[in-house]
Every structure is written in structure tokens, then in C-alpha cells.
């Protein structure tokens, strides 16, 4: 399995946030559609109630208009319509029985759709809560440490025989890592080939410096 390059490591938090935001966007879209369906259910219940109070004999006209309007048989619409309708007069309920018949013809039931709507609302609430908590968690993580822990280039450069690299600040180390990846293309997966070569050169230079400091052995002058 190949190691991730620096750009790919830095892309991980971005992609995680993007996935969570897209999930929130999907839920928001679904909630918007559900809100529109509930509003539409309220409109028709209000029409039924107004007609039942003003002219009950023409209530059948409103019911016929509902049947011709091709209303959405979504769980949001049915749940809101039935809950509102249950609080209205018996006349409204009896006249709107055609809506129940339409559901039966499609193999659905009011009880199932009402239960489904409750489950959808609970699932959306949990999903939104988890997504927001995950976004906060991602913001609190130290992604600099994450990248340095998983970077092969970082691991290799940390073997600097002089120990200078480990004492640098993060921006300087990051500059070194990107420079190593840039100069070592094409390279093995992970981009540590250039770093390994740099460490090898550093070790060779370190040995030469030590040899120059200690000087030749005494027997060499005999």
C-alpha cells in the first residue's frame, strides 16, 4: 500500500468537512421539501374547514379539487393533513375520506406514513446533530501533527544526523517537505525518495566533518 503525499494528507480534513457539509445540504433539501408538503396540507385543510363552516353543501367541490390537484402522497403531507383534519368537524373528515381511499389504492396506509414521518424527523435530527459535532471535532484537531505523523518525507527527514531538522519550526519543516517532494519527482509513492537521498548525503557530510575534526591517526605520519 502506497503512502499519501503531502497534498493528499492536507486534503483529508477538507474532504471530511465537504462530506459533512454535503450531508447537511441533503438533509436541508429534504426538510425544505417536507416543509412545503406540510404547508400544502395546511392550505387544503383550511379550505375544507372554511367551506364546512360557510357552505357545507359545497364541501364536495373542495374534495374534488383536491383529487384533481395530484397532491403529493408523501409522509410529510399525509401526517400533517391527517393530524390537522382530526381536529376538524366530522363533516370535513367524512368528505376527505377519498384521500384515504387513494392511499389504499397505492398500497399505502395513513398509519404507516405517519410512523415513517416520525422516523424521518428523528433520523434527520440525529444526523444533523452528529454532523455538527463532527465538524466541531475536525476544527479542534491538530492537523499539523496529523500530517507530520503520517508523512513519509517527515519521517525520513527526522533522521537528520545533525538533529537540525527536528529543531525547526513548523513552517520551515513544511517548506523542506514540499521542496523535497518537488525535487524528487518522479519518485516512489509517498515522495520520500528525495528525503532519503538528502539524509544519506547528510550522513556522509557528517562523517567527513568528524574525520576532519579528529585528524589522521598518529601512525599515519610514521
PDB file of N, CA, C and O in Angstrom, residues 18-48:
ATOM      1  N   UNK A  18     -16.125  18.544   3.666  1.00  0.00           N
ATOM      2  CA  UNK A  18     -17.002  18.608   2.496  1.00  0.00           C
ATOM      3  C   UNK A  18     -18.081  17.531   2.570  1.00  0.00           C
ATOM      4  O   UNK A  18     -19.254  17.792   2.264  1.00  0.00           O
ATOM      5  N   UNK A  19     -17.706  16.319   2.974  1.00  0.00           N
ATOM      6  CA  UNK A  19     -18.689  15.244   3.100  1.00  0.00           C
ATOM      7  C   UNK A  19     -19.757  15.568   4.133  1.00  0.00           C
ATOM      8  O   UNK A  19     -20.948  15.312   3.910  1.00  0.00           O
ATOM      9  N   UNK A  20     -19.347  16.142   5.264  1.00  0.00           N
ATOM     10  CA  UNK A  20     -20.316  16.502   6.303  1.00  0.00           C
ATOM     11  C   UNK A  20     -21.232  17.632   5.849  1.00  0.00           C
ATOM     12  O   UNK A  20     -22.443  17.612   6.118  1.00  0.00           O
ATOM     13  N   UNK A  21     -20.662  18.603   5.150  1.00  0.00           N
ATOM     14  CA  UNK A  21     -21.471  19.722   4.658  1.00  0.00           C
ATOM     15  C   UNK A  21     -22.464  19.238   3.602  1.00  0.00           C
ATOM     16  O   UNK A  21     -23.620  19.683   3.562  1.00  0.00           O
ATOM     17  N   UNK A  22     -22.025  18.330   2.728  1.00  0.00           N
ATOM     18  CA  UNK A  22     -22.941  17.777   1.731  1.00  0.00           C
ATOM     19  C   UNK A  22     -24.070  16.993   2.399  1.00  0.00           C
ATOM     20  O   UNK A  22     -25.220  17.026   1.944  1.00  0.00           O
ATOM     21  N   UNK A  23     -23.761  16.297   3.485  1.00  0.00           N
ATOM     22  CA  UNK A  23     -24.805  15.585   4.216  1.00  0.00           C
ATOM     23  C   UNK A  23     -25.822  16.559   4.802  1.00  0.00           C
ATOM     24  O   UNK A  23     -27.039  16.330   4.733  1.00  0.00           O
ATOM     25  N   UNK A  24     -25.335  17.663   5.364  1.00  0.00           N
ATOM     26  CA  UNK A  24     -26.238  18.687   5.891  1.00  0.00           C
ATOM     27  C   UNK A  24     -27.073  19.300   4.775  1.00  0.00           C
ATOM     28  O   UNK A  24     -28.255  19.609   4.966  1.00  0.00           O
ATOM     29  N   UNK A  25     -26.460  19.462   3.598  1.00  0.00           N
ATOM     30  CA  UNK A  25     -27.194  20.030   2.469  1.00  0.00           C
ATOM     31  C   UNK A  25     -28.318  19.099   2.024  1.00  0.00           C
ATOM     32  O   UNK A  25     -29.427  19.552   1.707  1.00  0.00           O
ATOM     33  N   UNK A  26     -28.046  17.792   1.996  1.00  0.00           N
ATOM     34  CA  UNK A  26     -29.085  16.830   1.621  1.00  0.00           C
ATOM     35  C   UNK A  26     -30.235  16.849   2.620  1.00  0.00           C
ATOM     36  O   UNK A  26     -31.415  16.814   2.231  1.00  0.00           O
ATOM     37  N   UNK A  27     -29.890  16.912   3.905  1.00  0.00           N
ATOM     38  CA  UNK A  27     -30.935  16.946   4.927  1.00  0.00           C
ATOM     39  C   UNK A  27     -31.745  18.234   4.816  1.00  0.00           C
ATOM     40  O   UNK A  27     -32.981  18.217   4.921  1.00  0.00           O
ATOM     41  N   UNK A  28     -31.056  19.348   4.590  1.00  0.00           N
ATOM     42  CA  UNK A  28     -31.753  20.630   4.457  1.00  0.00           C
ATOM     43  C   UNK A  28     -32.714  20.616   3.275  1.00  0.00           C
ATOM     44  O   UNK A  28     -33.852  21.106   3.372  1.00  0.00           O
ATOM     45  N   UNK A  29     -32.281  20.043   2.160  1.00  0.00           N
ATOM     46  CA  UNK A  29     -33.154  19.945   0.987  1.00  0.00           C
ATOM     47  C   UNK A  29     -34.384  19.097   1.289  1.00  0.00           C
ATOM     48  O   UNK A  29     -35.513  19.464   0.938  1.00  0.00           O
ATOM     49  N   UNK A  30     -34.150  17.971   1.961  1.00  0.00           N
ATOM     50  CA  UNK A  30     -35.271  17.088   2.313  1.00  0.00           C
ATOM     51  C   UNK A  30     -36.234  17.781   3.284  1.00  0.00           C
ATOM     52  O   UNK A  30     -37.459  17.660   3.151  1.00  0.00           O
ATOM     53  N   UNK A  31     -35.688  18.525   4.247  1.00  0.00           N
ATOM     54  CA  UNK A  31     -36.532  19.235   5.201  1.00  0.00           C
ATOM     55  C   UNK A  31     -37.324  20.350   4.527  1.00  0.00           C
ATOM     56  O   UNK A  31     -38.476  20.617   4.896  1.00  0.00           O
ATOM     57  N   UNK A  32     -36.703  21.000   3.539  1.00  0.00           N
ATOM     58  CA  UNK A  32     -37.403  22.057   2.809  1.00  0.00           C
ATOM     59  C   UNK A  32     -38.596  21.498   2.042  1.00  0.00           C
ATOM     60  O   UNK A  32     -39.695  22.073   2.057  1.00  0.00           O
ATOM     61  N   UNK A  33     -38.381  20.356   1.382  1.00  0.00           N
ATOM     62  CA  UNK A  33     -39.471  19.721   0.645  1.00  0.00           C
ATOM     63  C   UNK A  33     -40.573  19.274   1.606  1.00  0.00           C
ATOM     64  O   UNK A  33     -41.776  19.446   1.340  1.00  0.00           O
ATOM     65  N   UNK A  34     -40.176  18.718   2.744  1.00  0.00           N
ATOM     66  CA  UNK A  34     -41.160  18.278   3.730  1.00  0.00           C
ATOM     67  C   UNK A  34     -41.956  19.458   4.274  1.00  0.00           C
ATOM     68  O   UNK A  34     -43.177  19.364   4.490  1.00  0.00           O
ATOM     69  N   UNK A  35     -41.279  20.585   4.487  1.00  0.00           N
ATOM     70  CA  UNK A  35     -41.971  21.786   4.972  1.00  0.00           C
ATOM     71  C   UNK A  35     -42.978  22.290   3.942  1.00  0.00           C
ATOM     72  O   UNK A  35     -44.096  22.701   4.299  1.00  0.00           O
ATOM     73  N   UNK A  36     -42.614  22.231   2.678  1.00  0.00           N
ATOM     74  CA  UNK A  36     -43.540  22.645   1.618  1.00  0.00           C
ATOM     75  C   UNK A  36     -44.759  21.718   1.569  1.00  0.00           C
ATOM     76  O   UNK A  36     -45.891  22.191   1.369  1.00  0.00           O
ATOM     77  N   UNK A  37     -44.537  20.408   1.748  1.00  0.00           N
ATOM     78  CA  UNK A  37     -45.653  19.461   1.753  1.00  0.00           C
ATOM     79  C   UNK A  37     -46.579  19.717   2.944  1.00  0.00           C
ATOM     80  O   UNK A  37     -47.815  19.637   2.811  1.00  0.00           O
ATOM     81  N   UNK A  38     -46.009  20.007   4.110  1.00  0.00           N
ATOM     82  CA  UNK A  38     -46.848  20.284   5.281  1.00  0.00           C
ATOM     83  C   UNK A  38     -47.634  21.576   5.096  1.00  0.00           C
ATOM     84  O   UNK A  38     -48.802  21.669   5.494  1.00  0.00           O
ATOM     85  N   UNK A  39     -46.978  22.580   4.505  1.00  0.00           N
ATOM     86  CA  UNK A  39     -47.691  23.839   4.236  1.00  0.00           C
ATOM     87  C   UNK A  39     -48.851  23.609   3.268  1.00  0.00           C
ATOM     88  O   UNK A  39     -49.938  24.186   3.430  1.00  0.00           O
ATOM     89  N   UNK A  40     -48.617  22.768   2.267  1.00  0.00           N
ATOM     90  CA  UNK A  40     -49.678  22.474   1.306  1.00  0.00           C
ATOM     91  C   UNK A  40     -50.833  21.739   1.987  1.00  0.00           C
ATOM     92  O   UNK A  40     -52.013  22.001   1.693  1.00  0.00           O
ATOM     93  N   UNK A  41     -50.499  20.833   2.897  1.00  0.00           N
ATOM     94  CA  UNK A  41     -51.547  20.136   3.646  1.00  0.00           C
ATOM     95  C   UNK A  41     -52.357  21.120   4.481  1.00  0.00           C
ATOM     96  O   UNK A  41     -53.596  21.024   4.553  1.00  0.00           O
ATOM     97  N   UNK A  42     -51.687  22.085   5.094  1.00  0.00           N
ATOM     98  CA  UNK A  42     -52.398  23.097   5.878  1.00  0.00           C
ATOM     99  C   UNK A  42     -53.350  23.910   5.012  1.00  0.00           C
ATOM    100  O   UNK A  42     -54.461  24.259   5.434  1.00  0.00           O
ATOM    101  N   UNK A  43     -52.923  24.233   3.790  1.00  0.00           N
ATOM    102  CA  UNK A  43     -53.763  25.014   2.879  1.00  0.00           C
ATOM    103  C   UNK A  43     -55.063  24.276   2.580  1.00  0.00           C
ATOM    104  O   UNK A  43     -56.162  24.867   2.634  1.00  0.00           O
ATOM    105  N   UNK A  44     -54.966  22.991   2.281  1.00  0.00           N
ATOM    106  CA  UNK A  44     -56.165  22.237   1.916  1.00  0.00           C
ATOM    107  C   UNK A  44     -57.061  21.988   3.115  1.00  0.00           C
ATOM    108  O   UNK A  44     -58.296  21.991   2.994  1.00  0.00           O
ATOM    109  N   UNK A  45     -56.483  21.758   4.276  1.00  0.00           N
ATOM    110  CA  UNK A  45     -57.303  21.597   5.481  1.00  0.00           C
ATOM    111  C   UNK A  45     -58.042  22.898   5.780  1.00  0.00           C
ATOM    112  O   UNK A  45     -59.228  22.891   6.157  1.00  0.00           O
ATOM    113  N   UNK A  46     -57.361  24.035   5.615  1.00  0.00           N
ATOM    114  CA  UNK A  46     -58.020  25.333   5.842  1.00  0.00           C
ATOM    115  C   UNK A  46     -59.171  25.538   4.852  1.00  0.00           C
ATOM    116  O   UNK A  46     -60.234  26.074   5.218  1.00  0.00           O
ATOM    117  N   UNK A  47     -58.971  25.111   3.600  1.00  0.00           N
ATOM    118  CA  UNK A  47     -60.032  25.243   2.606  1.00  0.00           C
ATOM    119  C   UNK A  47     -61.231  24.372   2.980  1.00  0.00           C
ATOM    120  O   UNK A  47     -62.390  24.796   2.866  1.00  0.00           O
ATOM    121  N   UNK A  48     -60.955  23.166   3.413  1.00  0.00           N
ATOM    122  CA  UNK A  48     -62.038  22.284   3.834  1.00  0.00           C
ATOM    123  C   UNK A  48     -62.796  22.867   5.027  1.00  0.00           C
ATOM    124  O   UNK A  48     -64.040  22.848   5.075  1.00  0.00           O
TER     125      UNK A  48
END
